[in-house]
PDB file of C-alpha atoms in Angstrom:
ATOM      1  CA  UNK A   1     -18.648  -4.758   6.444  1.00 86.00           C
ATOM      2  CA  UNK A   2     -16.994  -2.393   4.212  1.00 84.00           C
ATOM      3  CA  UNK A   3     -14.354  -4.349   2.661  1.00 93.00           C
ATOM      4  CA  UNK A   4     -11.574  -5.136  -0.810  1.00 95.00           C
ATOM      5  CA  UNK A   5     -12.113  -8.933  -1.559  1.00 96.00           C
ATOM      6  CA  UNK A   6      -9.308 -10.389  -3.833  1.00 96.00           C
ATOM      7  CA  UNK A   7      -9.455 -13.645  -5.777  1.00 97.00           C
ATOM      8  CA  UNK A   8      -7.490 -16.366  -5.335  1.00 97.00           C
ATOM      9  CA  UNK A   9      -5.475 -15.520  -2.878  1.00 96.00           C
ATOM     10  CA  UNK A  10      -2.767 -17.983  -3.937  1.00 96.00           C
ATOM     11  CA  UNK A  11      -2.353 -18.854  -7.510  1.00 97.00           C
ATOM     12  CA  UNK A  12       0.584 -20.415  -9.228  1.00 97.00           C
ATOM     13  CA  UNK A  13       0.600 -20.970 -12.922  1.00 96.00           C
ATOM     14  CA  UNK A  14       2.978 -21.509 -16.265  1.00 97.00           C
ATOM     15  CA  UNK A  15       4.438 -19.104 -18.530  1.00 97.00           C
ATOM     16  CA  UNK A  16       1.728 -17.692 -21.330  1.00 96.00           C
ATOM     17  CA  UNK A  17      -0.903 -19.136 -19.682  1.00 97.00           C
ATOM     18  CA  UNK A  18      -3.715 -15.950 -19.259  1.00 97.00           C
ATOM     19  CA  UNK A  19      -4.979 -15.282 -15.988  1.00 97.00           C
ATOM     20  CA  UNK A  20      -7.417 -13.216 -14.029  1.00 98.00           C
ATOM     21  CA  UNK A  21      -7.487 -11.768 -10.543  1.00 98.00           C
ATOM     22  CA  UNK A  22     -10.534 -10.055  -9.457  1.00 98.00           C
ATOM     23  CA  UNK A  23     -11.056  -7.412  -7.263  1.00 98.00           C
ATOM     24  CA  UNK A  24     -14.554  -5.980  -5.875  1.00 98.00           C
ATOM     25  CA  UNK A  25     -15.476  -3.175  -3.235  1.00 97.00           C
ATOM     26  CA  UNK A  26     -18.453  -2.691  -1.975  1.00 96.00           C
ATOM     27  CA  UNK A  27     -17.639   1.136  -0.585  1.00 93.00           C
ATOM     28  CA  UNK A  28     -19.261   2.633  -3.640  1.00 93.00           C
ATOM     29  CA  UNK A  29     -15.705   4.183  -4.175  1.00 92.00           C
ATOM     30  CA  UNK A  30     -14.998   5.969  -7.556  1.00 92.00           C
ATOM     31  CA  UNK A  31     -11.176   4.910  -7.292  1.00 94.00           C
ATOM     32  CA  UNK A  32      -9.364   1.692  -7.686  1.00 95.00           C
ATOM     33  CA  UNK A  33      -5.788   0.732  -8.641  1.00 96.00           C
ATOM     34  CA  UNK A  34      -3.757  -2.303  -8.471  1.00 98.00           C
ATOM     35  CA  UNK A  35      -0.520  -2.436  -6.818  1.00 97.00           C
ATOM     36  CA  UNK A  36       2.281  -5.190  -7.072  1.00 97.00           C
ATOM     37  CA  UNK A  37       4.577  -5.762  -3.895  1.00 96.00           C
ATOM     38  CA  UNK A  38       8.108  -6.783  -4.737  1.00 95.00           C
ATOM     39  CA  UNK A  39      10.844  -7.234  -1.716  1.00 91.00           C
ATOM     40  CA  UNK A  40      12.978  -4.102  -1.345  1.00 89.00           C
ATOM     41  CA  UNK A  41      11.097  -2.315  -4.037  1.00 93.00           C
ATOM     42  CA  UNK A  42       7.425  -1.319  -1.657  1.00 92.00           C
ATOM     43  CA  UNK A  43       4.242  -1.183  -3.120  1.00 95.00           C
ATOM     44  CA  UNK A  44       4.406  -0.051  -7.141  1.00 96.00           C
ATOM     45  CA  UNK A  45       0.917   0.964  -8.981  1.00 96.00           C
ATOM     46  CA  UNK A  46      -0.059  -0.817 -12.094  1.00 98.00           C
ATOM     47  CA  UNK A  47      -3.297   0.780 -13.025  1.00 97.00           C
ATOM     48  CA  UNK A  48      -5.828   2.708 -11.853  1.00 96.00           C
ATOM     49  CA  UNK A  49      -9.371   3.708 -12.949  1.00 95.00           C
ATOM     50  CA  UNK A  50     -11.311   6.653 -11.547  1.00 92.00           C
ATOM     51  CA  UNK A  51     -14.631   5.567 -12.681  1.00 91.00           C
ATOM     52  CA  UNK A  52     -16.657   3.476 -14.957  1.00 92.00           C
ATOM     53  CA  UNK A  53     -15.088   2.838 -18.137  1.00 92.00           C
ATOM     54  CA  UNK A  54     -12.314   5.306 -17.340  1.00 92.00           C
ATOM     55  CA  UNK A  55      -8.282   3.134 -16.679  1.00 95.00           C
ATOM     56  CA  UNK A  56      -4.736   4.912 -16.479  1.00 95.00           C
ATOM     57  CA  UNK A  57      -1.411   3.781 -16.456  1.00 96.00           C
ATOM     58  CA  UNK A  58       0.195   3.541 -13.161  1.00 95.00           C
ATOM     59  CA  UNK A  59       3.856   3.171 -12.787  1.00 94.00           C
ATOM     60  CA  UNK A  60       4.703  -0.670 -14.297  1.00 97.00           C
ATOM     61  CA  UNK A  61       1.745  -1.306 -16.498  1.00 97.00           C
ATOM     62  CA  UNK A  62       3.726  -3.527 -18.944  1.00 97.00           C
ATOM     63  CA  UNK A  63       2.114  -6.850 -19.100  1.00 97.00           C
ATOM     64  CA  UNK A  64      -0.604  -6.035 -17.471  1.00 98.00           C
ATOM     65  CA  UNK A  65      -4.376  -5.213 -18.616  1.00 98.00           C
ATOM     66  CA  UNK A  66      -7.489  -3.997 -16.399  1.00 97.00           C
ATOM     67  CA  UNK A  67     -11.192  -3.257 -17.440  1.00 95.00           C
ATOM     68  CA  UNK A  68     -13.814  -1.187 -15.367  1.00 97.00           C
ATOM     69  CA  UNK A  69     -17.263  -2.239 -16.481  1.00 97.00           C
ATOM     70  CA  UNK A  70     -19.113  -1.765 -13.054  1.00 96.00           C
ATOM     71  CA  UNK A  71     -18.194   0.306 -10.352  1.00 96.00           C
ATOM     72  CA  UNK A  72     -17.831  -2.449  -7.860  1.00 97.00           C
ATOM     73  CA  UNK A  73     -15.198  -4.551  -9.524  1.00 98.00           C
ATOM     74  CA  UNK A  74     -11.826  -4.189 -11.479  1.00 98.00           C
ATOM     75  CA  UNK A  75     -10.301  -7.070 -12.664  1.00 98.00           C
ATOM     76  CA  UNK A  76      -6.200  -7.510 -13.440  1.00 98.00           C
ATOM     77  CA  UNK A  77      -5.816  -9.567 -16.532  1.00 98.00           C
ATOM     78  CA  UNK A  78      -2.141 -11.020 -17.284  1.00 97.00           C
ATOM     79  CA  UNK A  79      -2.302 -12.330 -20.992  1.00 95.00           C
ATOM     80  CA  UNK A  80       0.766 -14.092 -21.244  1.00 97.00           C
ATOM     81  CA  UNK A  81       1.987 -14.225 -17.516  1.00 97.00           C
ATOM     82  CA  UNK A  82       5.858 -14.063 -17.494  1.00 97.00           C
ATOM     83  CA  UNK A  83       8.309 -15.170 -14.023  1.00 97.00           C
ATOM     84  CA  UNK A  84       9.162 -11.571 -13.790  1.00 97.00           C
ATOM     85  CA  UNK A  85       5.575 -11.556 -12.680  1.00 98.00           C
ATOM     86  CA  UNK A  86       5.866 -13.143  -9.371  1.00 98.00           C
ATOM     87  CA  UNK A  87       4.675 -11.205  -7.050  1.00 97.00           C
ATOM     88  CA  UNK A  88       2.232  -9.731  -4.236  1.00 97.00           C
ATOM     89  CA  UNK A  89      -0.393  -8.038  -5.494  1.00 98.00           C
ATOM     90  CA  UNK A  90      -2.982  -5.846  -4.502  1.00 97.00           C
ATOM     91  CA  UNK A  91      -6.266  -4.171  -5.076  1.00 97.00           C
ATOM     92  CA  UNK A  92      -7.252  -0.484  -3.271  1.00 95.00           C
ATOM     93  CA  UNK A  93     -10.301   1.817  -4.022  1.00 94.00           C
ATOM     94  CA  UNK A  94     -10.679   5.290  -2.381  1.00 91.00           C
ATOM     95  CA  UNK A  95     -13.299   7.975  -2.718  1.00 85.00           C
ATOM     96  CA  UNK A  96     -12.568  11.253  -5.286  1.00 74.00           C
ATOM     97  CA  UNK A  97     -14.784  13.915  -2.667  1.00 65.00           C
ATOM     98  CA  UNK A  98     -13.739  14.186   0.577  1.00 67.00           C
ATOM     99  CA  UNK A  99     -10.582  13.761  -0.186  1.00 66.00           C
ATOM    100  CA  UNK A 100      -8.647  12.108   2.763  1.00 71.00           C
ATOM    101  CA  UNK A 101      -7.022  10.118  -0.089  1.00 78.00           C
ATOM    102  CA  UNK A 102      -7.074   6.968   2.142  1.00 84.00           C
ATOM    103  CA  UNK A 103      -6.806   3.825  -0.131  1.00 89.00           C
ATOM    104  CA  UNK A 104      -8.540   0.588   1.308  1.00 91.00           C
ATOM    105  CA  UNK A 105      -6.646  -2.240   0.417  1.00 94.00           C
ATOM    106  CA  UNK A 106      -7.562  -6.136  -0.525  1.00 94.00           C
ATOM    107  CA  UNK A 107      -5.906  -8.878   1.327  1.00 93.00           C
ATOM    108  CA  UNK A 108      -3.256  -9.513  -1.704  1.00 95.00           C
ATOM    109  CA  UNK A 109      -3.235 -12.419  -4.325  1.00 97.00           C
ATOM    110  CA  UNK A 110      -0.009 -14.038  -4.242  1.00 96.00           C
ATOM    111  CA  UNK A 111       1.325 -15.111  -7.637  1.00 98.00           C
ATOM    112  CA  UNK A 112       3.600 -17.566  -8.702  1.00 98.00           C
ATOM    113  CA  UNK A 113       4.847 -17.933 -12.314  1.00 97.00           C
ATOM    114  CA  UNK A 114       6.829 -20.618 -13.435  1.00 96.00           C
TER     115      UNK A 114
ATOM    116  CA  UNK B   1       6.668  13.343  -8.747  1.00 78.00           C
ATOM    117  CA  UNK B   2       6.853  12.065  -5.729  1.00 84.00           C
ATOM    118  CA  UNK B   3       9.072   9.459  -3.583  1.00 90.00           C
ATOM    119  CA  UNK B   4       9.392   8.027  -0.559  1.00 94.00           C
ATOM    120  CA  UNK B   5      12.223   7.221   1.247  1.00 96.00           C
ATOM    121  CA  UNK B   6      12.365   4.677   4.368  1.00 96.00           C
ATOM    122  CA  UNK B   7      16.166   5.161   5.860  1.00 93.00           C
ATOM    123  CA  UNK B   8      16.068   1.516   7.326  1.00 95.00           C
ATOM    124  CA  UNK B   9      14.892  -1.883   5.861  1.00 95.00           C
ATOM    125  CA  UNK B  10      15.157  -3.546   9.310  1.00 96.00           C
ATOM    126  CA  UNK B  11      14.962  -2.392  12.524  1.00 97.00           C
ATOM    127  CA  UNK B  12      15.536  -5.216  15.127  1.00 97.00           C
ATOM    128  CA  UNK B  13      14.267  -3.956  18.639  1.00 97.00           C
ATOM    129  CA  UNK B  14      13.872  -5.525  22.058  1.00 96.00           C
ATOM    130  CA  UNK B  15      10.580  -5.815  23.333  1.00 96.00           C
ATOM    131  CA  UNK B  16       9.160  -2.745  25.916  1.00 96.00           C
ATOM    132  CA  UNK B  17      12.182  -0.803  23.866  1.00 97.00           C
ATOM    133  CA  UNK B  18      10.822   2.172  22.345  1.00 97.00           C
ATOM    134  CA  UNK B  19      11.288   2.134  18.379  1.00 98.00           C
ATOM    135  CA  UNK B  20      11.336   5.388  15.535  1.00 97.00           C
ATOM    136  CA  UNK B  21      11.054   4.023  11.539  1.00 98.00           C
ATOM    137  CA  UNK B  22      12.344   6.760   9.501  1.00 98.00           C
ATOM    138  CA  UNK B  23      10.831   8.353   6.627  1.00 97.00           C
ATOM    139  CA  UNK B  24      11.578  11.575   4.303  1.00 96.00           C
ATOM    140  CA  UNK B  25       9.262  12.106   1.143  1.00 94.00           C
ATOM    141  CA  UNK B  26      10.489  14.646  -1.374  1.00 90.00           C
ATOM    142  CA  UNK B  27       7.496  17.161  -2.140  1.00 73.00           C
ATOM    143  CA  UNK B  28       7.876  20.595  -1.447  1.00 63.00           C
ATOM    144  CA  UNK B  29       4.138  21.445  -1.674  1.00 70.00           C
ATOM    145  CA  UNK B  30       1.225  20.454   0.266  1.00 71.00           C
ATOM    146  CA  UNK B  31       1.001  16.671   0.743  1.00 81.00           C
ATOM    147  CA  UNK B  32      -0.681  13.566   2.550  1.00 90.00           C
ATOM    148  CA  UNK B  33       1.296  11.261   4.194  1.00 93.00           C
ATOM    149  CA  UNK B  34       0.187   7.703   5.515  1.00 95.00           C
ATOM    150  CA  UNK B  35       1.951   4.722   7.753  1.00 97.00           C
ATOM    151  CA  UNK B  36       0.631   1.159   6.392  1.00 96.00           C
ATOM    152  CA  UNK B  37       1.515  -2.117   8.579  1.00 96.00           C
ATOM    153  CA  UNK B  38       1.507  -5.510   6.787  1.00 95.00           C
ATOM    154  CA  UNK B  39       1.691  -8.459   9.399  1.00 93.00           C
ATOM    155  CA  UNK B  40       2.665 -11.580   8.171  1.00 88.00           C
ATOM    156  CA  UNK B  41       0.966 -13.449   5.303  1.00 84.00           C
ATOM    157  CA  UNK B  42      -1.892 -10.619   5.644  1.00 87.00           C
ATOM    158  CA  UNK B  43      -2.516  -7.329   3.964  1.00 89.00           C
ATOM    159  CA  UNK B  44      -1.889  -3.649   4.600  1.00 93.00           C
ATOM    160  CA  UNK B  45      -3.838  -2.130   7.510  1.00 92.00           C
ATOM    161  CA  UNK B  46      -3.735   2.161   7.976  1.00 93.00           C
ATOM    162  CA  UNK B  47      -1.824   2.811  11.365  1.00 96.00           C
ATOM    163  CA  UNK B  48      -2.061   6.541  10.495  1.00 95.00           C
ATOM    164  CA  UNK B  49      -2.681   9.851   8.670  1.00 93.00           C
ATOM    165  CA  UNK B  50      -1.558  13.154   8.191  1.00 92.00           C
ATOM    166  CA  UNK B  51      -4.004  14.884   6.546  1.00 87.00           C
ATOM    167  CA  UNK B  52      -3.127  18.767   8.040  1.00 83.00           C
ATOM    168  CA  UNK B  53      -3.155  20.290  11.522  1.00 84.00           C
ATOM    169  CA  UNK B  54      -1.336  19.278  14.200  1.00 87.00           C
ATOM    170  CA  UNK B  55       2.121  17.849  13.245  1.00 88.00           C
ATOM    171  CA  UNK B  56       1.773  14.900  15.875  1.00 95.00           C
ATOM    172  CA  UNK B  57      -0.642  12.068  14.544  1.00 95.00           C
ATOM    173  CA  UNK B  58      -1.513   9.420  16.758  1.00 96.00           C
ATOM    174  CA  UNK B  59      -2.600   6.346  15.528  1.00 95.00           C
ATOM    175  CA  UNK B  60      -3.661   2.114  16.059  1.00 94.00           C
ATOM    176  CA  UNK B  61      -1.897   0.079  18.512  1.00 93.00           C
ATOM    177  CA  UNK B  62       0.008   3.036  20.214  1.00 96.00           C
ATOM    178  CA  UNK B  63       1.840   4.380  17.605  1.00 97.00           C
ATOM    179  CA  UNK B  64       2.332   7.904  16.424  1.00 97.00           C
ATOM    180  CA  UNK B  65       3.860  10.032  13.346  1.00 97.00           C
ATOM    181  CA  UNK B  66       5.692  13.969  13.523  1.00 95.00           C
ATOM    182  CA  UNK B  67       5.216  15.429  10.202  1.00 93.00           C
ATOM    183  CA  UNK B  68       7.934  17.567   9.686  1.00 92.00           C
ATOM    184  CA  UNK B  69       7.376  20.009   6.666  1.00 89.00           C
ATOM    185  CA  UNK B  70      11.285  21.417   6.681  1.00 89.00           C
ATOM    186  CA  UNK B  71      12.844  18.439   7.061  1.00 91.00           C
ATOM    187  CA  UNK B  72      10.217  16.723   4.322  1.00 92.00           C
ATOM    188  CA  UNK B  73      10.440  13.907   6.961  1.00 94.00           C
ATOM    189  CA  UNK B  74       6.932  11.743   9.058  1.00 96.00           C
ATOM    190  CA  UNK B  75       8.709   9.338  10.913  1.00 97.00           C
ATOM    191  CA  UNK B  76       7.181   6.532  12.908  1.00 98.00           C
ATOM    192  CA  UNK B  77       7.626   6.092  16.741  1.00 98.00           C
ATOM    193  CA  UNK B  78       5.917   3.476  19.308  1.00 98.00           C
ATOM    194  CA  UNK B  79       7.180   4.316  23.402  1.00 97.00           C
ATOM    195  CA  UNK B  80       7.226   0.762  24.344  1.00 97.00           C
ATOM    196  CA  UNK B  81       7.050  -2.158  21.397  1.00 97.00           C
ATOM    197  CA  UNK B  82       5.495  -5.397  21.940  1.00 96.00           C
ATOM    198  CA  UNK B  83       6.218  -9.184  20.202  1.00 95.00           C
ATOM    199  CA  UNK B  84       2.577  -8.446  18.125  1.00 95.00           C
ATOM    200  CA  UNK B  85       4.240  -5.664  16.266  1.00 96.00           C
ATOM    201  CA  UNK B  86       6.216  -7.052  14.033  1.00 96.00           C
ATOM    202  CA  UNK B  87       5.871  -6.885  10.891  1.00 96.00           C
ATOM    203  CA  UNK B  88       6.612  -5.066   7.795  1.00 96.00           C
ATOM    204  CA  UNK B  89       5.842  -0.883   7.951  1.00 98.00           C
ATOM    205  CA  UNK B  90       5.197   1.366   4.971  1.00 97.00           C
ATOM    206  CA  UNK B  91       5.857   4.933   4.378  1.00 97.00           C
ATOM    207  CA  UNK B  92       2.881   6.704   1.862  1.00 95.00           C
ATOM    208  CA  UNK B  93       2.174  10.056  -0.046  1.00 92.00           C
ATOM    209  CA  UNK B  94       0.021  10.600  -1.710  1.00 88.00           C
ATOM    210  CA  UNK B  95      -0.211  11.427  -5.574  1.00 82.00           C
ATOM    211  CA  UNK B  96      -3.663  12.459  -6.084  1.00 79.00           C
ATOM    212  CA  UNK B  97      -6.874  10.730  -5.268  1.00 77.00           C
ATOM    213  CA  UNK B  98      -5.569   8.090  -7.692  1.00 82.00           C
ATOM    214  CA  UNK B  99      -2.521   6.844  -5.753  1.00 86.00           C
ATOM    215  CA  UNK B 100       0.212   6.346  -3.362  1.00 90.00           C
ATOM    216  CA  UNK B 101       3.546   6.442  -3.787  1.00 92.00           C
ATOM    217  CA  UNK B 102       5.107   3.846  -1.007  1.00 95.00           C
ATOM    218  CA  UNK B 103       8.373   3.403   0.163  1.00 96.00           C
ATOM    219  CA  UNK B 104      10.861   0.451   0.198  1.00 96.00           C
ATOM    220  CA  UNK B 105       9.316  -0.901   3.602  1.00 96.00           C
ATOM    221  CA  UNK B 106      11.206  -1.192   7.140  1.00 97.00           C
ATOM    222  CA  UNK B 107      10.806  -4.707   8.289  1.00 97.00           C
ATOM    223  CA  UNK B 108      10.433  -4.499  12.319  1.00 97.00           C
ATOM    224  CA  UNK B 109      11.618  -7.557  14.296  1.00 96.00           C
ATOM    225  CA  UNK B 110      10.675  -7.493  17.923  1.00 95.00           C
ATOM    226  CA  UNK B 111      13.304  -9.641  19.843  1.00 91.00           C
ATOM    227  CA  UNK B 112      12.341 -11.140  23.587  1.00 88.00           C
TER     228      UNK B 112
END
């Protein structure tokens, strides 16, 4: 099944304390971003990477650090987690050719910073 | 760049009512335009897309999307809504293969 997994799913945690949420597709899709989720606000992009060893800034990237070392997965590292960083978040991935533009998204990891 | 902009952030309907969610985006030039759906506690799901072609999109669970290029608006309707569609709708362009620009979300609640 062609599918975003997300882990956790639920994760609540202290102020400075790093964390990681991973992401993996197994689509073979060139694109992934993360998204965070915040009531009122919609769905706002963090980062994205279009390939291999290849990340960009998305719209609120402050806090927030990402690697691409194998196509399949894309990890969201928070070094120093902050409450501000409550929130939904999400992984996509999308092909480059072809171009519907379609994002497939992950079933969201739901943090909680205290 | 481009934004998104969903006129309502709740629509309460009665059920078998028919519903519209409202969105305008703001690019002049040629654009893709999606319609997520986020039920409760579970992630987004693609009702629709308007890729090009015909302005009416039909999509999942009944629903269907008129892009209108002069009014820069793709707004959401459903004939007759049921209790299993409520949740939380999203307006999408997009920006690029790299991303979408969402709206605020309209929250749909389906009363009996």
């Amino acid at each position: 099944e062609a599918q975003v997994t997300q882990n956790p799913r639920y994760l609540i945690t202290v102020t400075g304390k790093k964390l990681t949420v991973t992401c993996s597709q197994n689509m073979n899709h060139e694109y992934m971003s993360w998204y965070r989720q915040d009531p009122g606000l919609g769905l706002r992009q963090i980062y994205y990477s279009m390939n291999v060893e290849v990340t960009d800034k998305g719209d609120v990237p402050e806090g927030y650090k990402v690697s691409r070392k194998e196509k399949r997965n894309f990890p969201l590292i928070l070094e120093s987690p902050s409450p501000n960083q409550t929130s939904l978040y999400f992984c996509a991935s999308s092909r480059s050719a072809g171009g519907t533009y379609e994002q497939y998204f992950g079933p969201g990891t739901r943090l909680t910073v205290t | 760049a481009q934004s998104v902009t969903q006129l309502d952030s709740q629509v309460p309907v009665f059920e078998e009512a028919p519903v519209e969610l409202r969105c305008n985006y703001s690019s002049s030039v040629s654009v893709y335009l999606f319609w997520y759906v986020q039920y409760p506690n579970q992630g987004l799901q693609l009702l629709l897309k308007y890729l090009s072609g015909s302005t009416l999109v039909k999509g999942i669970n009944g629903f269907e999307a008129e892009f209108n290029k002069s009014q820069t608006s793709f707004h959401l309707r459903k004939p007759s809504v049921h209790i299993s569609d409520t949740a939380e709708y999203f307006c999408a362009v997009s920006e690029g293969a790299q991303k979408l620009v969402f709206g605020q979300g309209t929250r749909l609640t389906i009363n009996p």
